[in-house]
């Protein structure tokens, strides 16, 4: 906590999720559905979250903080996910067993409610329909009074998310179906009073064919550039 800003940082060193029923081999280790390198090195952080809150009246608000009142930065370093067919099906069966059973006579209750709603007297105007001319006139007056305020260029909240490396493998107990690696995924959301700006970018993506002796080991590969870059601006009250 300083005079004109507040900075909060939190990080997660690593995480792994094991399925206790399945193993990589008959006598091998357990299957890691989610795995990240867990080390004692404090420089390596799986997930880093930083919150920066600046005072709008500070002397360096426009220069150092770039007119940003609040900024949240989320960064993933490396994440490995394994979608094993048998383990995923087992988890889905377990999730279904946790769902409560359907109440007896549920269809009968629904039919009775529908009959009551149909037999109720109609013709009553909705609260939004009555006096529509008056509400429309008020809306027009409100629209004509709107002017651009000096603080419209201030970013109320800026959210940045970065993913360095994501590895996704799909396999069964006997073979590896495919392996996907994604690098450099970025997304930025800036929220202002007048608009919301969203931009996203993907650097590299590679899809591998693990079949031995495959003619094309890389089914899909985009490296050394940008796979896609998109920017969207949503203006508040643009149709008024």
Tab-separated table of N, CA and C in Angstrom, residues 45-164:
chain	number	residue	atom	x	y	z
A	45	UNK	N	6.337	-20.073	-11.575
A	45	UNK	CA	5.010	-19.952	-10.991
A	45	UNK	C	3.992	-20.423	-12.014
A	46	UNK	N	3.194	-21.395	-11.621
A	46	UNK	CA	2.161	-21.884	-12.527
A	46	UNK	C	1.125	-20.804	-12.810
A	47	UNK	N	0.643	-20.161	-11.780
A	47	UNK	CA	-0.396	-19.139	-11.917
A	47	UNK	C	0.002	-17.920	-11.107
A	48	UNK	N	-0.010	-16.772	-11.748
A	48	UNK	CA	0.297	-15.512	-11.086
A	48	UNK	C	-0.875	-14.552	-11.289
A	49	UNK	N	-1.301	-13.941	-10.200
A	49	UNK	CA	-2.397	-12.985	-10.239
A	49	UNK	C	-1.933	-11.701	-9.565
A	50	UNK	N	-2.075	-10.596	-10.262
A	50	UNK	CA	-1.680	-9.302	-9.721
A	50	UNK	C	-2.837	-8.319	-9.856
A	51	UNK	N	-3.064	-7.583	-8.793
A	51	UNK	CA	-4.098	-6.554	-8.763
A	51	UNK	C	-3.442	-5.214	-8.459
A	52	UNK	N	-3.665	-4.247	-9.330
A	52	UNK	CA	-3.120	-2.904	-9.161
A	52	UNK	C	-4.270	-1.907	-9.181
A	53	UNK	N	-4.381	-1.160	-8.113
A	53	UNK	CA	-5.428	-0.151	-7.989
A	53	UNK	C	-4.769	1.208	-7.785
A	54	UNK	N	-5.055	2.128	-8.699
A	54	UNK	CA	-4.426	3.442	-8.676
A	54	UNK	C	-5.448	4.511	-8.311
A	55	UNK	N	-4.947	5.557	-7.680
A	55	UNK	CA	-5.787	6.692	-7.309
A	55	UNK	C	-5.914	7.628	-8.511
A	56	UNK	N	-7.132	7.940	-8.881
A	56	UNK	CA	-7.357	8.796	-10.041
A	56	UNK	C	-6.818	10.205	-9.837
A	57	UNK	N	-6.662	10.619	-8.601
A	57	UNK	CA	-6.164	11.955	-8.301
A	57	UNK	C	-4.646	11.992	-8.133
A	58	UNK	N	-3.980	10.873	-8.372
A	58	UNK	CA	-2.535	10.812	-8.231
A	58	UNK	C	-1.828	11.605	-9.312
A	59	UNK	N	-0.595	12.078	-9.061
A	59	UNK	CA	0.121	12.887	-10.063
A	59	UNK	C	0.576	12.103	-11.274
A	60	UNK	N	0.747	10.776	-11.158
A	60	UNK	CA	1.217	9.956	-12.276
A	60	UNK	C	0.129	9.032	-12.811
A	61	UNK	N	-1.121	9.375	-12.589
A	61	UNK	CA	-2.215	8.510	-13.030
A	61	UNK	C	-2.282	8.418	-14.554
A	62	UNK	N	-2.047	9.512	-15.243
A	62	UNK	CA	-2.135	9.510	-16.704
A	62	UNK	C	-0.878	8.969	-17.370
A	63	UNK	N	0.272	9.042	-16.728
A	63	UNK	CA	1.535	8.624	-17.345
A	63	UNK	C	1.920	7.204	-16.937
A	64	UNK	N	2.160	6.998	-15.668
A	64	UNK	CA	2.611	5.687	-15.196
A	64	UNK	C	1.510	4.634	-15.283
A	65	UNK	N	0.294	4.996	-14.885
A	65	UNK	CA	-0.805	4.031	-14.836
A	65	UNK	C	-1.678	4.063	-16.081
A	66	UNK	N	-1.408	4.979	-17.019
A	66	UNK	CA	-2.102	5.043	-18.310
A	66	UNK	C	-3.612	5.138	-18.140
A	67	UNK	N	-4.039	5.995	-17.220
A	67	UNK	CA	-5.461	6.271	-16.976
A	67	UNK	C	-6.245	5.012	-16.620
A	68	UNK	N	-5.611	4.074	-15.931
A	68	UNK	CA	-6.249	2.818	-15.539
A	68	UNK	C	-6.452	2.808	-14.029
A	69	UNK	N	-7.708	2.770	-13.608
A	69	UNK	CA	-8.008	2.792	-12.175
A	69	UNK	C	-7.703	1.441	-11.526
A	70	UNK	N	-8.100	0.341	-12.176
A	70	UNK	CA	-7.852	-1.004	-11.647
A	70	UNK	C	-7.351	-1.893	-12.772
A	71	UNK	N	-6.349	-2.693	-12.473
A	71	UNK	CA	-5.781	-3.604	-13.458
A	71	UNK	C	-5.542	-4.967	-12.813
A	72	UNK	N	-6.058	-5.995	-13.468
A	72	UNK	CA	-5.886	-7.374	-12.992
A	72	UNK	C	-5.128	-8.148	-14.066
A	73	UNK	N	-4.013	-8.744	-13.698
A	73	UNK	CA	-3.179	-9.525	-14.618
A	73	UNK	C	-3.141	-10.972	-14.156
A	74	UNK	N	-3.496	-11.879	-15.052
A	74	UNK	CA	-3.491	-13.315	-14.763
A	74	UNK	C	-2.577	-13.983	-15.781
A	75	UNK	N	-1.638	-14.800	-15.296
A	75	UNK	CA	-0.666	-15.434	-16.181
A	75	UNK	C	-0.504	-16.897	-15.818
A	76	UNK	N	-0.689	-17.776	-16.823
A	76	UNK	CA	-0.413	-19.203	-16.711
A	76	UNK	C	0.909	-19.479	-17.407
A	77	UNK	N	1.794	-20.224	-16.752
A	77	UNK	CA	3.088	-20.527	-17.362
A	77	UNK	C	3.034	-21.802	-18.198
A	78	UNK	N	2.673	-22.927	-17.607
A	78	UNK	CA	2.632	-24.198	-18.340
A	78	UNK	C	1.605	-25.107	-17.679
A	79	UNK	N	0.759	-25.696	-18.503
A	79	UNK	CA	-0.306	-26.564	-17.997
A	79	UNK	C	-0.438	-27.759	-18.928
A	80	UNK	N	-0.405	-28.958	-18.347
A	80	UNK	CA	-0.523	-30.198	-19.114
A	80	UNK	C	-1.802	-30.918	-18.686
A	81	UNK	N	-2.651	-31.223	-19.670
A	81	UNK	CA	-3.922	-31.900	-19.415
A	81	UNK	C	-3.970	-33.168	-20.254
A	82	UNK	N	-4.348	-34.265	-19.605
A	82	UNK	CA	-4.472	-35.549	-20.299
A	82	UNK	C	-5.922	-36.019	-20.215
A	83	UNK	N	-6.541	-36.156	-21.380
A	83	UNK	CA	-7.914	-36.651	-21.460
A	83	UNK	C	-7.868	-38.135	-21.794
A	84	UNK	N	-7.904	-38.941	-20.745
A	84	UNK	CA	-7.907	-40.391	-20.934
A	84	UNK	C	-9.347	-40.880	-20.976
A	85	UNK	N	-9.664	-41.671	-21.958
A	85	UNK	CA	-11.046	-42.054	-22.205
A	85	UNK	C	-11.667	-42.742	-20.990
A	86	UNK	N	-11.010	-43.744	-20.448
A	86	UNK	CA	-11.582	-44.497	-19.339
A	86	UNK	C	-11.761	-43.627	-18.095
A	87	UNK	N	-10.792	-42.749	-17.830
A	87	UNK	CA	-10.879	-41.898	-16.651
A	87	UNK	C	-11.992	-40.860	-16.794
A	88	UNK	N	-12.148	-40.273	-17.990
A	88	UNK	CA	-13.195	-39.282	-18.202
A	88	UNK	C	-14.578	-39.914	-18.063
A	89	UNK	N	-14.775	-41.110	-18.639
A	89	UNK	CA	-16.058	-41.790	-18.512
A	89	UNK	C	-16.363	-42.147	-17.063
A	90	UNK	N	-15.339	-42.535	-16.320
A	90	UNK	CA	-15.537	-42.854	-14.912
A	90	UNK	C	-15.935	-41.616	-14.112
A	91	UNK	N	-15.337	-40.472	-14.428
A	91	UNK	CA	-15.686	-39.231	-13.731
A	91	UNK	C	-17.112	-38.806	-14.074
A	92	UNK	N	-17.521	-38.983	-15.345
A	92	UNK	CA	-18.883	-38.632	-15.735
A	92	UNK	C	-19.908	-39.520	-15.036
A	93	UNK	N	-19.622	-40.806	-14.913
A	93	UNK	CA	-20.526	-41.699	-14.187
A	93	UNK	C	-20.630	-41.306	-12.721
A	94	UNK	N	-19.507	-40.907	-12.136
A	94	UNK	CA	-19.534	-40.483	-10.735
A	94	UNK	C	-20.337	-39.192	-10.570
A	95	UNK	N	-20.210	-38.271	-11.523
A	95	UNK	CA	-20.977	-37.025	-11.453
A	95	UNK	C	-22.476	-37.288	-11.582
A	96	UNK	N	-22.859	-38.231	-12.455
A	96	UNK	CA	-24.275	-38.563	-12.589
A	96	UNK	C	-24.829	-39.193	-11.322
A	97	UNK	N	-24.015	-39.973	-10.623
A	97	UNK	CA	-24.491	-40.602	-9.383
A	97	UNK	C	-24.729	-39.581	-8.275
A	98	UNK	N	-24.096	-38.400	-8.371
A	98	UNK	CA	-24.291	-37.371	-7.357
A	98	UNK	C	-25.562	-36.556	-7.586
A	99	UNK	N	-26.163	-36.638	-8.764
A	99	UNK	CA	-27.372	-35.881	-9.033
A	99	UNK	C	-28.543	-36.450	-8.259
A	100	UNK	N	-29.373	-35.590	-7.679
A	100	UNK	CA	-30.538	-36.083	-6.926
A	100	UNK	C	-31.546	-36.721	-7.864
A	101	UNK	N	-32.258	-37.740	-7.407
A	101	UNK	CA	-33.266	-38.370	-8.272
A	101	UNK	C	-34.424	-37.425	-8.537
A	102	UNK	N	-35.075	-37.635	-9.669
A	102	UNK	CA	-36.205	-36.790	-10.045
A	102	UNK	C	-37.360	-37.020	-9.082
A	103	UNK	N	-38.034	-35.968	-8.625
A	103	UNK	CA	-39.149	-36.143	-7.683
A	103	UNK	C	-40.299	-36.886	-8.331
A	104	UNK	N	-40.973	-37.780	-7.602
A	104	UNK	CA	-42.100	-38.518	-8.178
A	104	UNK	C	-43.262	-37.577	-8.480
A	105	UNK	N	-43.904	-37.817	-9.615
A	105	UNK	CA	-45.040	-36.984	-10.002
A	105	UNK	C	-44.657	-35.610	-10.470
A	106	UNK	N	-43.388	-35.437	-10.917
A	106	UNK	CA	-42.965	-34.116	-11.373
A	106	UNK	C	-43.700	-33.671	-12.619
A	107	UNK	N	-43.988	-34.607	-13.529
A	107	UNK	CA	-44.707	-34.238	-14.750
A	107	UNK	C	-46.130	-33.811	-14.441
A	108	UNK	N	-46.771	-34.484	-13.446
A	108	UNK	CA	-48.144	-34.123	-13.094
A	108	UNK	C	-48.213	-32.713	-12.543
A	109	UNK	N	-47.245	-32.356	-11.693
A	109	UNK	CA	-47.226	-31.009	-11.129
A	109	UNK	C	-47.045	-29.966	-12.222
A	110	UNK	N	-46.182	-30.245	-13.200
A	110	UNK	CA	-45.966	-29.302	-14.298
A	110	UNK	C	-47.231	-29.099	-15.109
A	111	UNK	N	-47.985	-30.192	-15.372
A	111	UNK	CA	-49.223	-30.069	-16.122
A	111	UNK	C	-50.261	-29.265	-15.364
A	112	UNK	N	-50.353	-29.460	-14.039
A	112	UNK	CA	-51.314	-28.699	-13.251
A	112	UNK	C	-50.993	-27.214	-13.272
A	113	UNK	N	-49.717	-26.852	-13.165
A	113	UNK	CA	-49.329	-25.452	-13.216
A	113	UNK	C	-49.671	-24.840	-14.563
A	114	UNK	N	-49.475	-25.587	-15.649
A	114	UNK	CA	-49.805	-25.074	-16.979
A	114	UNK	C	-51.302	-24.854	-17.126
A	115	UNK	N	-52.129	-25.782	-16.580
A	115	UNK	CA	-53.566	-25.610	-16.664
A	115	UNK	C	-54.038	-24.403	-15.878
A	116	UNK	N	-53.463	-24.164	-14.699
A	116	UNK	CA	-53.848	-23.015	-13.897
A	116	UNK	C	-53.502	-21.712	-14.603
A	117	UNK	N	-52.313	-21.648	-15.238
A	117	UNK	CA	-51.918	-20.442	-15.948
A	117	UNK	C	-52.804	-20.173	-17.145
A	118	UNK	N	-53.286	-21.231	-17.824
A	118	UNK	CA	-54.162	-21.036	-18.971
A	118	UNK	C	-55.556	-20.594	-18.561
A	119	UNK	N	-56.030	-21.085	-17.410
A	119	UNK	CA	-57.369	-20.730	-16.957
A	119	UNK	C	-57.437	-19.382	-16.271
A	120	UNK	N	-56.308	-18.740	-15.962
A	120	UNK	CA	-56.323	-17.441	-15.299
A	120	UNK	C	-56.827	-16.387	-16.257
A	121	UNK	N	-57.566	-15.360	-15.769
A	121	UNK	CA	-58.094	-14.317	-16.664
A	121	UNK	C	-56.972	-13.524	-17.290
A	122	UNK	N	-57.149	-13.230	-18.597
A	122	UNK	CA	-56.125	-12.476	-19.308
A	122	UNK	C	-56.595	-11.093	-19.630
A	123	UNK	N	-55.819	-10.424	-20.460
A	123	UNK	CA	-56.180	-9.095	-20.881
A	123	UNK	C	-55.612	-7.994	-20.031
A	124	UNK	N	-54.956	-8.317	-18.907
A	124	UNK	CA	-54.395	-7.269	-18.063
A	124	UNK	C	-53.131	-6.750	-18.701
A	125	UNK	N	-52.997	-5.449	-18.903
A	125	UNK	CA	-51.799	-4.912	-19.555
A	125	UNK	C	-50.591	-5.041	-18.652
A	126	UNK	N	-49.438	-5.234	-19.254
A	126	UNK	CA	-48.201	-5.302	-18.505
A	126	UNK	C	-47.806	-3.926	-18.028
A	127	UNK	N	-47.011	-3.893	-16.938
A	127	UNK	CA	-46.598	-2.617	-16.366
A	127	UNK	C	-45.739	-1.830	-17.327
A	128	UNK	N	-44.944	-2.551	-18.174
A	128	UNK	CA	-44.103	-1.853	-19.131
A	128	UNK	C	-44.875	-1.330	-20.333
A	129	UNK	N	-46.076	-1.940	-20.619
A	129	UNK	CA	-46.856	-1.535	-21.777
A	129	UNK	C	-47.653	-0.269	-21.501
A	130	UNK	N	-48.211	-0.161	-20.269
A	130	UNK	CA	-49.034	0.984	-19.936
A	130	UNK	C	-48.189	2.242	-19.922
A	131	UNK	N	-48.733	3.298	-20.561
A	131	UNK	CA	-48.013	4.566	-20.551
A	131	UNK	C	-46.761	4.526	-21.362
A	132	UNK	N	-46.765	3.776	-22.478
A	132	UNK	CA	-45.546	3.655	-23.285
A	132	UNK	C	-45.161	4.981	-23.902
A	133	UNK	N	-46.175	5.822	-24.232
A	133	UNK	CA	-45.835	7.099	-24.838
A	133	UNK	C	-45.083	7.995	-23.875
A	134	UNK	N	-45.471	7.986	-22.605
A	134	UNK	CA	-44.784	8.821	-21.621
A	134	UNK	C	-43.363	8.358	-21.401
A	135	UNK	N	-43.172	7.004	-21.283
A	135	UNK	CA	-41.818	6.498	-21.064
A	135	UNK	C	-40.927	6.775	-22.255
A	136	UNK	N	-41.497	6.681	-23.487
A	136	UNK	CA	-40.693	6.965	-24.670
A	136	UNK	C	-40.256	8.404	-24.724
A	137	UNK	N	-41.156	9.307	-24.302
A	137	UNK	CA	-40.773	10.709	-24.288
A	137	UNK	C	-39.681	10.998	-23.304
A	138	UNK	N	-39.754	10.346	-22.131
A	138	UNK	CA	-38.694	10.534	-21.142
A	138	UNK	C	-37.375	10.001	-21.653
A	139	UNK	N	-37.433	8.865	-22.377
A	139	UNK	CA	-36.188	8.294	-22.910
A	139	UNK	C	-35.560	9.235	-23.915
A	140	UNK	N	-36.438	9.893	-24.766
A	140	UNK	CA	-35.898	10.818	-25.763
A	140	UNK	C	-35.245	12.017	-25.102
A	141	UNK	N	-35.881	12.528	-24.042
A	141	UNK	CA	-35.305	13.663	-23.340
A	141	UNK	C	-33.967	13.306	-22.710
A	142	UNK	N	-33.916	12.081	-22.131
A	142	UNK	CA	-32.663	11.652	-21.506
A	142	UNK	C	-31.562	11.518	-22.546
A	143	UNK	N	-31.924	11.022	-23.752
A	143	UNK	CA	-30.925	10.837	-24.790
A	143	UNK	C	-30.352	12.169	-25.269
A	144	UNK	N	-31.197	13.161	-25.396
A	144	UNK	CA	-30.717	14.448	-25.903
A	144	UNK	C	-29.825	15.159	-24.900
A	145	UNK	N	-29.932	14.821	-23.639
A	145	UNK	CA	-29.140	15.494	-22.621
A	145	UNK	C	-27.756	14.884	-22.449
A	146	UNK	N	-27.508	13.712	-23.020
A	146	UNK	CA	-26.236	13.036	-22.811
A	146	UNK	C	-25.123	13.748	-23.554
A	147	UNK	N	-24.045	13.975	-22.863
A	147	UNK	CA	-22.862	14.604	-23.430
A	147	UNK	C	-21.628	13.821	-22.988
A	148	UNK	N	-20.574	13.921	-23.743
A	148	UNK	CA	-19.322	13.268	-23.373
A	148	UNK	C	-18.695	13.968	-22.187
A	149	UNK	N	-18.384	13.178	-21.169
A	149	UNK	CA	-17.817	13.720	-19.941
A	149	UNK	C	-16.290	13.677	-20.007
A	150	UNK	N	-15.622	14.533	-19.214
A	150	UNK	CA	-14.152	14.542	-19.253
A	150	UNK	C	-13.525	13.224	-18.826
A	151	UNK	N	-14.193	12.418	-17.997
A	151	UNK	CA	-13.596	11.176	-17.503
A	151	UNK	C	-13.901	9.956	-18.327
A	152	UNK	N	-14.409	10.141	-19.562
A	152	UNK	CA	-14.746	8.985	-20.391
A	152	UNK	C	-13.516	8.223	-20.867
A	153	UNK	N	-12.345	8.863	-20.914
A	153	UNK	CA	-11.142	8.185	-21.374
A	153	UNK	C	-10.476	7.379	-20.271
A	154	UNK	N	-10.998	7.404	-19.069
A	154	UNK	CA	-10.433	6.642	-17.950
A	154	UNK	C	-10.898	5.189	-18.052
A	155	UNK	N	-9.964	4.259	-17.901
A	155	UNK	CA	-10.270	2.827	-17.912
A	155	UNK	C	-10.591	2.411	-16.481
A	156	UNK	N	-11.843	2.047	-16.246
A	156	UNK	CA	-12.254	1.652	-14.901
A	156	UNK	C	-11.640	0.316	-14.488
A	157	UNK	N	-11.596	-0.631	-15.408
A	157	UNK	CA	-11.049	-1.954	-15.107
A	157	UNK	C	-10.387	-2.511	-16.359
A	158	UNK	N	-9.153	-2.978	-16.210
A	158	UNK	CA	-8.405	-3.626	-17.287
A	158	UNK	C	-8.021	-5.036	-16.838
A	159	UNK	N	-8.410	-6.019	-17.641
A	159	UNK	CA	-8.138	-7.422	-17.326
A	159	UNK	C	-7.247	-8.007	-18.411
A	160	UNK	N	-6.092	-8.531	-18.006
A	160	UNK	CA	-5.149	-9.162	-18.924
A	160	UNK	C	-4.928	-10.617	-18.512
A	161	UNK	N	-4.995	-11.518	-19.487
A	161	UNK	CA	-4.779	-12.942	-19.245
A	161	UNK	C	-3.803	-13.471	-20.284
A	162	UNK	N	-2.771	-14.169	-19.809
A	162	UNK	CA	-1.733	-14.724	-20.686
A	162	UNK	C	-1.540	-16.202	-20.358
A	163	UNK	N	-1.429	-17.003	-21.394
A	163	UNK	CA	-1.151	-18.429	-21.261
A	163	UNK	C	0.062	-18.749	-22.117
A	164	UNK	N	1.147	-19.150	-21.461
A	164	UNK	CA	2.389	-19.418	-22.198
A	164	UNK	C	2.306	-20.724	-22.981
